[in-house]
PDB file of C-alpha atoms in Angstrom:
ATOM      1  CA  MET H  13     176.574  35.623  -4.327  1.00  0.00           C
ATOM      2  CA  THR H  14     178.132  39.045  -3.842  1.00  0.00           C
ATOM      3  CA  ALA H  15     176.676  41.735  -1.611  1.00  0.00           C
ATOM      4  CA  ALA H  16     177.131  45.418  -0.949  1.00  0.00           C
ATOM      5  CA  MET H  17     175.449  47.461   1.733  1.00  0.00           C
ATOM      6  CA  THR H  18     174.779  50.976   2.902  1.00  0.00           C
ATOM      7  CA  ALA H  19     172.794  51.784   6.008  1.00  0.00           C
ATOM      8  CA  VAL H  20     169.671  52.382   3.946  1.00  0.00           C
ATOM      9  CA  VAL H  21     169.948  50.290   0.775  1.00  0.00           C
ATOM     10  CA  LEU H  22     171.071  46.670   0.492  1.00  0.00           C
ATOM     11  CA  VAL H  23     172.399  45.293  -2.806  1.00  0.00           C
ATOM     12  CA  ARG H  24     172.931  41.569  -3.389  1.00  0.00           C
ATOM     13  CA  ASP H  25     174.059  40.016  -6.662  1.00  0.00           C
ATOM     14  CA  GLU H  26     172.886  36.425  -7.020  1.00  0.00           C
ATOM     15  CA  GLY H  27     174.265  35.226 -10.323  1.00  0.00           C
ATOM     16  CA  ASP H  28     172.706  37.452 -12.964  1.00  0.00           C
ATOM     17  CA  LEU H  29     169.941  38.759 -10.676  1.00  0.00           C
ATOM     18  CA  ARG H  30     170.510  41.951  -8.694  1.00  0.00           C
ATOM     19  CA  ARG H  31     168.377  42.303  -5.574  1.00  0.00           C
ATOM     20  CA  ILE H  32     167.903  45.766  -4.058  1.00  0.00           C
ATOM     21  CA  THR H  33     166.239  46.217  -0.669  1.00  0.00           C
ATOM     22  CA  LEU H  34     165.058  49.561   0.677  1.00  0.00           C
ATOM     23  CA  ASN H  35     166.283  49.196   4.242  1.00  0.00           C
ATOM     24  CA  ARG H  36     164.763  51.787   6.529  1.00  0.00           C
ATOM     25  CA  PRO H  37     161.937  49.782   8.092  1.00  0.00           C
ATOM     26  CA  GLU H  38     161.516  52.059  11.120  1.00  0.00           C
ATOM     27  CA  LYS H  39     160.283  54.737   8.669  1.00  0.00           C
ATOM     28  CA  ILE H  40     158.548  52.264   6.322  1.00  0.00           C
ATOM     29  CA  ASN H  41     161.498  52.815   3.982  1.00  0.00           C
ATOM     30  CA  ALA H  42     160.693  56.503   3.415  1.00  0.00           C
ATOM     31  CA  LEU H  43     163.039  57.742   0.705  1.00  0.00           C
ATOM     32  CA  ASP H  44     165.386  60.503   1.768  1.00  0.00           C
ATOM     33  CA  THR H  45     168.099  61.960  -0.447  1.00  0.00           C
ATOM     34  CA  ALA H  46     170.724  59.413   0.587  1.00  0.00           C
ATOM     35  CA  MET H  47     168.417  56.475  -0.177  1.00  0.00           C
ATOM     36  CA  LEU H  48     167.441  57.856  -3.565  1.00  0.00           C
ATOM     37  CA  LEU H  49     171.070  58.342  -4.543  1.00  0.00           C
ATOM     38  CA  ALA H  50     171.923  54.815  -3.403  1.00  0.00           C
ATOM     39  CA  LEU H  51     168.947  53.389  -5.308  1.00  0.00           C
ATOM     40  CA  THR H  52     170.034  55.214  -8.466  1.00  0.00           C
ATOM     41  CA  GLU H  53     173.564  53.861  -8.167  1.00  0.00           C
ATOM     42  CA  ALA H  54     172.315  50.320  -7.553  1.00  0.00           C
ATOM     43  CA  VAL H  55     170.006  50.321 -10.595  1.00  0.00           C
ATOM     44  CA  GLU H  56     172.504  51.943 -12.932  1.00  0.00           C
ATOM     45  CA  GLY H  57     175.288  49.620 -11.795  1.00  0.00           C
ATOM     46  CA  ALA H  58     173.359  46.392 -12.368  1.00  0.00           C
ATOM     47  CA  PRO H  59     174.535  45.724 -15.955  1.00  0.00           C
ATOM     48  CA  ARG H  60     178.169  46.360 -14.999  1.00  0.00           C
ATOM     49  CA  ALA H  61     177.802  43.638 -12.351  1.00  0.00           C
ATOM     50  CA  GLY H  62     176.522  41.204 -14.977  1.00  0.00           C
ATOM     51  CA  ALA H  63     172.865  41.394 -13.933  1.00  0.00           C
ATOM     52  CA  VAL H  64     170.158  40.783 -16.527  1.00  0.00           C
ATOM     53  CA  MET H  65     167.312  41.667 -14.136  1.00  0.00           C
ATOM     54  CA  VAL H  66     166.797  43.779 -11.015  1.00  0.00           C
ATOM     55  CA  ALA H  67     164.330  43.003  -8.201  1.00  0.00           C
ATOM     56  CA  ILE H  68     163.495  45.747  -5.680  1.00  0.00           C
ATOM     57  CA  ASP H  69     161.754  45.126  -2.358  1.00  0.00           C
ATOM     58  CA  GLY H  70     161.298  46.866   0.992  1.00  0.00           C
ATOM     59  CA  ALA H  71     162.426  45.742   4.442  1.00  0.00           C
ATOM     60  CA  GLY H  72     160.039  45.272   7.338  1.00  0.00           C
ATOM     61  CA  PRO H  73     156.423  44.164   7.679  1.00  0.00           C
ATOM     62  CA  ARG H  74     154.740  47.564   7.494  1.00  0.00           C
ATOM     63  CA  GLY H  75     155.246  48.316   3.833  1.00  0.00           C
ATOM     64  CA  PHE H  76     157.349  48.627   0.716  1.00  0.00           C
ATOM     65  CA  CYS H  77     157.863  52.389   0.927  1.00  0.00           C
ATOM     66  CA  ALA H  78     156.080  55.250   2.699  1.00  0.00           C
ATOM     67  CA  GLY H  79     157.083  57.713  -0.028  1.00  0.00           C
ATOM     68  CA  GLY H  80     159.490  60.604   0.162  1.00  0.00           C
ATOM     69  CA  ASP H  81     160.885  61.604   3.541  1.00  0.00           C
ATOM     70  CA  VAL H  82     158.512  64.424   4.461  1.00  0.00           C
ATOM     71  CA  ALA H  83     160.562  65.419   7.512  1.00  0.00           C
ATOM     72  CA  GLU H  84     163.550  66.039   5.236  1.00  0.00           C
ATOM     73  CA  MET H  85     161.359  68.044   2.838  1.00  0.00           C
ATOM     74  CA  GLY H  86     160.241  70.220   5.724  1.00  0.00           C
ATOM     75  CA  ARG H  87     163.779  71.341   6.592  1.00  0.00           C
ATOM     76  CA  GLY H  88     163.685  74.113   4.008  1.00  0.00           C
ATOM     77  CA  ALA H  89     164.126  74.891   0.342  1.00  0.00           C
ATOM     78  CA  GLU H  90     167.660  73.506   0.096  1.00  0.00           C
ATOM     79  CA  ALA H  91     166.708  70.116   1.556  1.00  0.00           C
ATOM     80  CA  PHE H  92     163.583  69.985  -0.607  1.00  0.00           C
ATOM     81  CA  ALA H  93     165.620  70.746  -3.749  1.00  0.00           C
ATOM     82  CA  ALA H  94     168.233  68.095  -2.909  1.00  0.00           C
ATOM     83  CA  GLN H  95     165.566  65.410  -2.436  1.00  0.00           C
ATOM     84  CA  GLU H  96     163.821  66.482  -5.633  1.00  0.00           C
ATOM     85  CA  GLU H  97     167.054  66.256  -7.640  1.00  0.00           C
ATOM     86  CA  ALA H  98     167.786  62.808  -6.194  1.00  0.00           C
ATOM     87  CA  LEU H  99     164.246  61.650  -6.978  1.00  0.00           C
ATOM     88  CA  ARG H 100     164.580  62.839 -10.565  1.00  0.00           C
ATOM     89  CA  ALA H 101     167.821  60.873 -10.904  1.00  0.00           C
ATOM     90  CA  ALA H 102     166.201  57.730  -9.498  1.00  0.00           C
ATOM     91  CA  MET H 103     163.243  58.095 -11.851  1.00  0.00           C
ATOM     92  CA  GLN H 104     165.546  58.409 -14.841  1.00  0.00           C
ATOM     93  CA  ALA H 105     167.578  55.390 -13.705  1.00  0.00           C
ATOM     94  CA  LEU H 106     164.479  53.217 -13.322  1.00  0.00           C
ATOM     95  CA  HIS H 107     162.813  54.357 -16.535  1.00  0.00           C
ATOM     96  CA  GLY H 108     166.038  54.081 -18.512  1.00  0.00           C
ATOM     97  CA  SER H 109     167.328  50.880 -16.921  1.00  0.00           C
ATOM     98  CA  ALA H 110     169.281  48.734 -19.345  1.00  0.00           C
ATOM     99  CA  VAL H 111     167.751  45.602 -17.790  1.00  0.00           C
ATOM    100  CA  PRO H 112     164.180  44.771 -16.712  1.00  0.00           C
ATOM    101  CA  VAL H 113     163.182  45.867 -13.206  1.00  0.00           C
ATOM    102  CA  VAL H 114     160.710  44.013 -10.971  1.00  0.00           C
ATOM    103  CA  SER H 115     159.265  45.709  -7.885  1.00  0.00           C
ATOM    104  CA  VAL H 116     157.950  43.524  -5.054  1.00  0.00           C
ATOM    105  CA  VAL H 117     155.472  45.518  -2.978  1.00  0.00           C
ATOM    106  CA  HIS H 118     153.572  44.914   0.241  1.00  0.00           C
ATOM    107  CA  GLY H 119     151.792  46.934   2.897  1.00  0.00           C
ATOM    108  CA  ARG H 120     151.934  50.701   2.565  1.00  0.00           C
ATOM    109  CA  THR H 121     153.232  51.815  -0.847  1.00  0.00           C
ATOM    110  CA  LEU H 122     152.870  55.564  -0.977  1.00  0.00           C
ATOM    111  CA  GLY H 123     153.961  58.555  -3.072  1.00  0.00           C
ATOM    112  CA  ALA H 124     157.524  58.014  -4.213  1.00  0.00           C
ATOM    113  CA  GLY H 125     157.106  54.306  -3.469  1.00  0.00           C
ATOM    114  CA  CYS H 126     154.411  54.290  -6.142  1.00  0.00           C
ATOM    115  CA  ILE H 127     156.886  56.014  -8.469  1.00  0.00           C
ATOM    116  CA  VAL H 128     159.374  53.169  -8.008  1.00  0.00           C
ATOM    117  CA  ALA H 129     156.637  50.635  -8.721  1.00  0.00           C
ATOM    118  CA  CYS H 130     155.161  52.453 -11.730  1.00  0.00           C
ATOM    119  CA  LEU H 131     158.576  52.876 -13.348  1.00  0.00           C
ATOM    120  CA  SER H 132     159.386  49.193 -12.935  1.00  0.00           C
ATOM    121  CA  ASP H 133     158.617  46.815 -15.771  1.00  0.00           C
ATOM    122  CA  LEU H 134     156.756  44.343 -13.551  1.00  0.00           C
ATOM    123  CA  VAL H 135     155.125  44.784 -10.138  1.00  0.00           C
ATOM    124  CA  LEU H 136     154.369  41.821  -7.882  1.00  0.00           C
ATOM    125  CA  GLY H 137     152.084  42.803  -5.012  1.00  0.00           C
ATOM    126  CA  ALA H 138     150.771  41.142  -1.889  1.00  0.00           C
ATOM    127  CA  ASP H 139     146.982  41.025  -1.727  1.00  0.00           C
ATOM    128  CA  SER H 140     147.255  43.290   1.334  1.00  0.00           C
ATOM    129  CA  VAL H 141     149.204  46.048  -0.433  1.00  0.00           C
ATOM    130  CA  GLN H 142     147.790  49.571  -0.290  1.00  0.00           C
ATOM    131  CA  PHE H 143     148.778  52.255  -2.763  1.00  0.00           C
ATOM    132  CA  GLY H 144     148.382  55.850  -1.656  1.00  0.00           C
ATOM    133  CA  PHE H 145     149.120  59.389  -2.789  1.00  0.00           C
ATOM    134  CA  PRO H 146     149.266  61.481   0.404  1.00  0.00           C
ATOM    135  CA  GLU H 147     151.013  64.593  -0.916  1.00  0.00           C
ATOM    136  CA  MET H 148     147.752  66.528  -1.087  1.00  0.00           C
ATOM    137  CA  ARG H 149     147.567  66.279   2.721  1.00  0.00           C
ATOM    138  CA  PHE H 150     150.216  68.970   2.875  1.00  0.00           C
ATOM    139  CA  GLY H 151     149.116  70.921  -0.164  1.00  0.00           C
ATOM    140  CA  LEU H 152     151.493  69.509  -2.762  1.00  0.00           C
ATOM    141  CA  TYR H 153     150.256  68.116  -6.041  1.00  0.00           C
ATOM    142  CA  PRO H 154     152.437  65.021  -6.625  1.00  0.00           C
ATOM    143  CA  ALA H 155     153.805  66.122  -9.977  1.00  0.00           C
ATOM    144  CA  PHE H 156     156.459  63.425 -10.256  1.00  0.00           C
ATOM    145  CA  VAL H 157     153.985  60.729  -9.209  1.00  0.00           C
ATOM    146  CA  HIS H 158     151.764  62.041 -12.001  1.00  0.00           C
ATOM    147  CA  ALA H 159     154.685  61.680 -14.434  1.00  0.00           C
ATOM    148  CA  ALA H 160     155.235  58.067 -13.363  1.00  0.00           C
ATOM    149  CA  LEU H 161     151.541  57.191 -13.480  1.00  0.00           C
ATOM    150  CA  THR H 162     151.232  58.453 -17.038  1.00  0.00           C
ATOM    151  CA  GLU H 163     153.688  55.764 -18.070  1.00  0.00           C
ATOM    152  CA  ARG H 164     150.815  53.360 -17.328  1.00  0.00           C
ATOM    153  CA  LEU H 165     147.609  55.430 -17.330  1.00  0.00           C
ATOM    154  CA  PRO H 166     145.891  58.216 -19.269  1.00  0.00           C
ATOM    155  CA  ALA H 167     146.809  61.667 -17.930  1.00  0.00           C
ATOM    156  CA  ALA H 168     143.230  62.508 -16.870  1.00  0.00           C
ATOM    157  CA  LEU H 169     143.006  59.344 -14.770  1.00  0.00           C
ATOM    158  CA  ALA H 170     146.435  60.027 -13.245  1.00  0.00           C
ATOM    159  CA  PHE H 171     145.193  63.479 -12.222  1.00  0.00           C
ATOM    160  CA  GLN H 172     142.069  62.090 -10.548  1.00  0.00           C
ATOM    161  CA  ILE H 173     144.114  59.557  -8.579  1.00  0.00           C
ATOM    162  CA  CYS H 174     146.728  62.116  -7.482  1.00  0.00           C
ATOM    163  CA  ALA H 175     144.237  64.860  -6.616  1.00  0.00           C
ATOM    164  CA  GLY H 176     141.921  62.498  -4.740  1.00  0.00           C
ATOM    165  CA  GLY H 177     144.731  61.245  -2.532  1.00  0.00           C
ATOM    166  CA  ARG H 178     142.884  58.130  -1.379  1.00  0.00           C
ATOM    167  CA  MET H 179     144.251  54.667  -0.760  1.00  0.00           C
ATOM    168  CA  LEU H 180     143.837  51.997  -3.428  1.00  0.00           C
ATOM    169  CA  SER H 181     143.518  48.296  -2.676  1.00  0.00           C
ATOM    170  CA  ALA H 182     145.452  45.598  -4.489  1.00  0.00           C
ATOM    171  CA  ALA H 183     142.389  44.788  -6.595  1.00  0.00           C
ATOM    172  CA  GLU H 184     141.904  48.440  -7.572  1.00  0.00           C
ATOM    173  CA  ALA H 185     145.590  48.848  -8.364  1.00  0.00           C
ATOM    174  CA  TYR H 186     145.512  45.727 -10.523  1.00  0.00           C
ATOM    175  CA  GLY H 187     142.492  47.092 -12.355  1.00  0.00           C
ATOM    176  CA  PHE H 188     144.297  50.369 -13.016  1.00  0.00           C
ATOM    177  CA  GLY H 189     147.401  48.535 -14.234  1.00  0.00           C
ATOM    178  CA  PHE H 190     149.747  49.291 -11.320  1.00  0.00           C
ATOM    179  CA  LEU H 191     150.186  45.605 -10.537  1.00  0.00           C
ATOM    180  CA  THR H 192     151.318  42.825 -12.833  1.00  0.00           C
ATOM    181  CA  GLU H 193     150.252  40.124 -10.377  1.00  0.00           C
ATOM    182  CA  ILE H 194     148.531  39.876  -6.993  1.00  0.00           C
ATOM    183  CA  LEU H 195     149.998  37.212  -4.720  1.00  0.00           C
ATOM    184  CA  PRO H 196     148.649  35.994  -1.352  1.00  0.00           C
ATOM    185  CA  ALA H 197     150.147  37.757   1.667  1.00  0.00           C
ATOM    186  CA  GLU H 198     150.405  34.389   3.392  1.00  0.00           C
ATOM    187  CA  GLY H 199     153.448  32.737   1.877  1.00  0.00           C
ATOM    188  CA  PHE H 200     154.269  35.917  -0.050  1.00  0.00           C
ATOM    189  CA  ALA H 201     158.048  35.500   0.028  1.00  0.00           C
ATOM    190  CA  GLY H 202     157.932  32.019  -1.481  1.00  0.00           C
ATOM    191  CA  ALA H 203     155.424  33.033  -4.133  1.00  0.00           C
ATOM    192  CA  VAL H 204     157.596  36.006  -5.076  1.00  0.00           C
ATOM    193  CA  GLU H 205     160.662  33.804  -5.469  1.00  0.00           C
ATOM    194  CA  ALA H 206     158.773  31.511  -7.839  1.00  0.00           C
ATOM    195  CA  ARG H 207     157.483  34.401  -9.953  1.00  0.00           C
ATOM    196  CA  VAL H 208     160.838  36.184 -10.107  1.00  0.00           C
ATOM    197  CA  ALA H 209     162.396  32.907 -11.285  1.00  0.00           C
ATOM    198  CA  HIS H 210     159.615  32.584 -13.869  1.00  0.00           C
ATOM    199  CA  TYR H 211     160.341  36.014 -15.318  1.00  0.00           C
ATOM    200  CA  ARG H 212     164.115  35.544 -15.092  1.00  0.00           C
ATOM    201  CA  GLU H 213     163.771  32.507 -17.378  1.00  0.00           C
ATOM    202  CA  ARG H 214     161.872  34.692 -19.862  1.00  0.00           C
ATOM    203  CA  VAL H 215     164.022  37.808 -19.608  1.00  0.00           C
ATOM    204  CA  ASP H 216     164.795  37.833 -23.344  1.00  0.00           C
ATOM    205  CA  ALA H 217     161.080  38.169 -24.086  1.00  0.00           C
ATOM    206  CA  LEU H 218     160.791  40.957 -21.510  1.00  0.00           C
ATOM    207  CA  VAL H 219     163.618  42.828 -23.205  1.00  0.00           C
ATOM    208  CA  ILE H 220     161.795  42.630 -26.546  1.00  0.00           C
ATOM    209  CA  GLY H 221     158.577  43.802 -24.914  1.00  0.00           C
ATOM    210  CA  ARG H 222     160.356  46.787 -23.370  1.00  0.00           C
ATOM    211  CA  ARG H 223     161.827  47.731 -26.742  1.00  0.00           C
ATOM    212  CA  ILE H 224     158.371  47.607 -28.326  1.00  0.00           C
ATOM    213  CA  LEU H 225     156.935  49.766 -25.546  1.00  0.00           C
ATOM    214  CA  ARG H 226     159.686  52.335 -25.987  1.00  0.00           C
ATOM    215  CA  MET H 227     158.965  52.652 -29.717  1.00  0.00           C
ATOM    216  CA  GLU H 228     156.060  54.926 -28.781  1.00  0.00           C
ATOM    217  CA  ASP H 229     156.746  58.605 -29.334  1.00  0.00           C
ATOM    218  CA  ARG H 230     156.797  59.850 -25.743  1.00  0.00           C
ATOM    219  CA  PRO H 231     159.061  62.316 -23.932  1.00  0.00           C
ATOM    220  CA  SER H 232     161.889  60.867 -21.892  1.00  0.00           C
ATOM    221  CA  MET H 233     161.600  60.805 -18.112  1.00  0.00           C
ATOM    222  CA  ALA H 234     164.358  63.412 -17.957  1.00  0.00           C
ATOM    223  CA  GLU H 235     162.293  65.711 -20.174  1.00  0.00           C
ATOM    224  CA  LYS H 236     159.105  65.062 -18.209  1.00  0.00           C
ATOM    225  CA  THR H 237     160.685  65.876 -14.865  1.00  0.00           C
ATOM    226  CA  ARG H 238     162.522  68.903 -16.304  1.00  0.00           C
ATOM    227  CA  ARG H 239     159.197  70.363 -17.378  1.00  0.00           C
ATOM    228  CA  LEU H 240     157.540  69.605 -14.058  1.00  0.00           C
ATOM    229  CA  ALA H 241     160.307  70.814 -11.721  1.00  0.00           C
ATOM    230  CA  PRO H 242     159.394  74.549 -11.904  1.00  0.00           C
ATOM    231  CA  LEU H 243     155.748  73.736 -11.153  1.00  0.00           C
ATOM    232  CA  LEU H 244     156.752  71.620  -8.170  1.00  0.00           C
ATOM    233  CA  ALA H 245     158.990  74.429  -6.867  1.00  0.00           C
ATOM    234  CA  GLU H 246     156.158  76.931  -7.279  1.00  0.00           C
ATOM    235  CA  ASN H 247     153.791  74.652  -5.377  1.00  0.00           C
ATOM    236  CA  HIS H 248     156.321  74.040  -2.582  1.00  0.00           C
ATOM    237  CA  ALA H 249     156.830  77.790  -2.112  1.00  0.00           C
ATOM    238  CA  ALA H 250     153.123  78.398  -1.497  1.00  0.00           C
ATOM    239  CA  PRO H 251     152.266  79.579   2.046  1.00  0.00           C
ATOM    240  CA  SER H 252     149.638  76.853   2.326  1.00  0.00           C
ATOM    241  CA  VAL H 253     152.320  74.155   2.071  1.00  0.00           C
ATOM    242  CA  ARG H 254     154.346  75.561   4.958  1.00  0.00           C
ATOM    243  CA  ARG H 255     151.199  75.879   7.040  1.00  0.00           C
ATOM    244  CA  LEU H 256     150.062  72.333   6.345  1.00  0.00           C
ATOM    245  CA  LEU H 257     153.540  70.848   6.845  1.00  0.00           C
ATOM    246  CA  ALA H 258     153.836  72.603  10.195  1.00  0.00           C
ATOM    247  CA  GLY H 259     150.674  70.869  11.364  1.00  0.00           C
ATOM    248  CA  LEU H 260     151.769  67.342  10.471  1.00  0.00           C
ATOM    249  CA  SER H 261     153.444  64.748  12.654  1.00  0.00           C
ATOM    250  CA  PHE H 262     156.305  63.061  10.865  1.00  0.00           C
ATOM    251  CA  ALA H 263     156.029  59.820  12.771  1.00  0.00           C
ATOM    252  CA  ARG H 264     155.483  56.983  10.296  1.00  0.00           C
TER     253      ARG H 264
END
């Protein structure tokens, strides 16, 4: 096994499986610019390390990922733009990954955490996982979440989920197609290992399935996010966003 580490993202190569851990548990692995850049590098570098599959999980008991780092977003237009650019790069890396990606989710899985899950090929979730789309709390329509959701859902349904901003249970998420499998929270780690091994043994079939899926005539993730970026910037510049952000506590 080989391993690499930054303060916020852990990368471990175990034979031909690359494991990536979001490692900011004190913030429920909220994705700031540095984390997003590290995640992008880890996903894109997997084939060069000989990996045929990537598995992404989140450190700590509270959740997989609390979304984008809202405190960083609130530091001004420059910080917001840097995080947005890094998120776009991560989305393109996940969607365009040369090898299948499995996300392993538990607890709170919000906003950008849902993006990571939706752009993975398979999602294994604890029965206690909660998916949420909190951006509307501070007046932002989650445009990039919408883009990720429409990889799995009709656009009208993606809009209702994003605009409503409510939490979804594991059962609801499975019904919508967010989750590939629901696994019991008790003994979750062992169950995940068994299912990851199951899919690793069938990776050739997954590769064929991904190729079939990508035969559909749909815009690339780069094109989707390029189109959405001006709308996101317009939304972020609205006075209501600054007012609502100012009233929020950034404690996770």
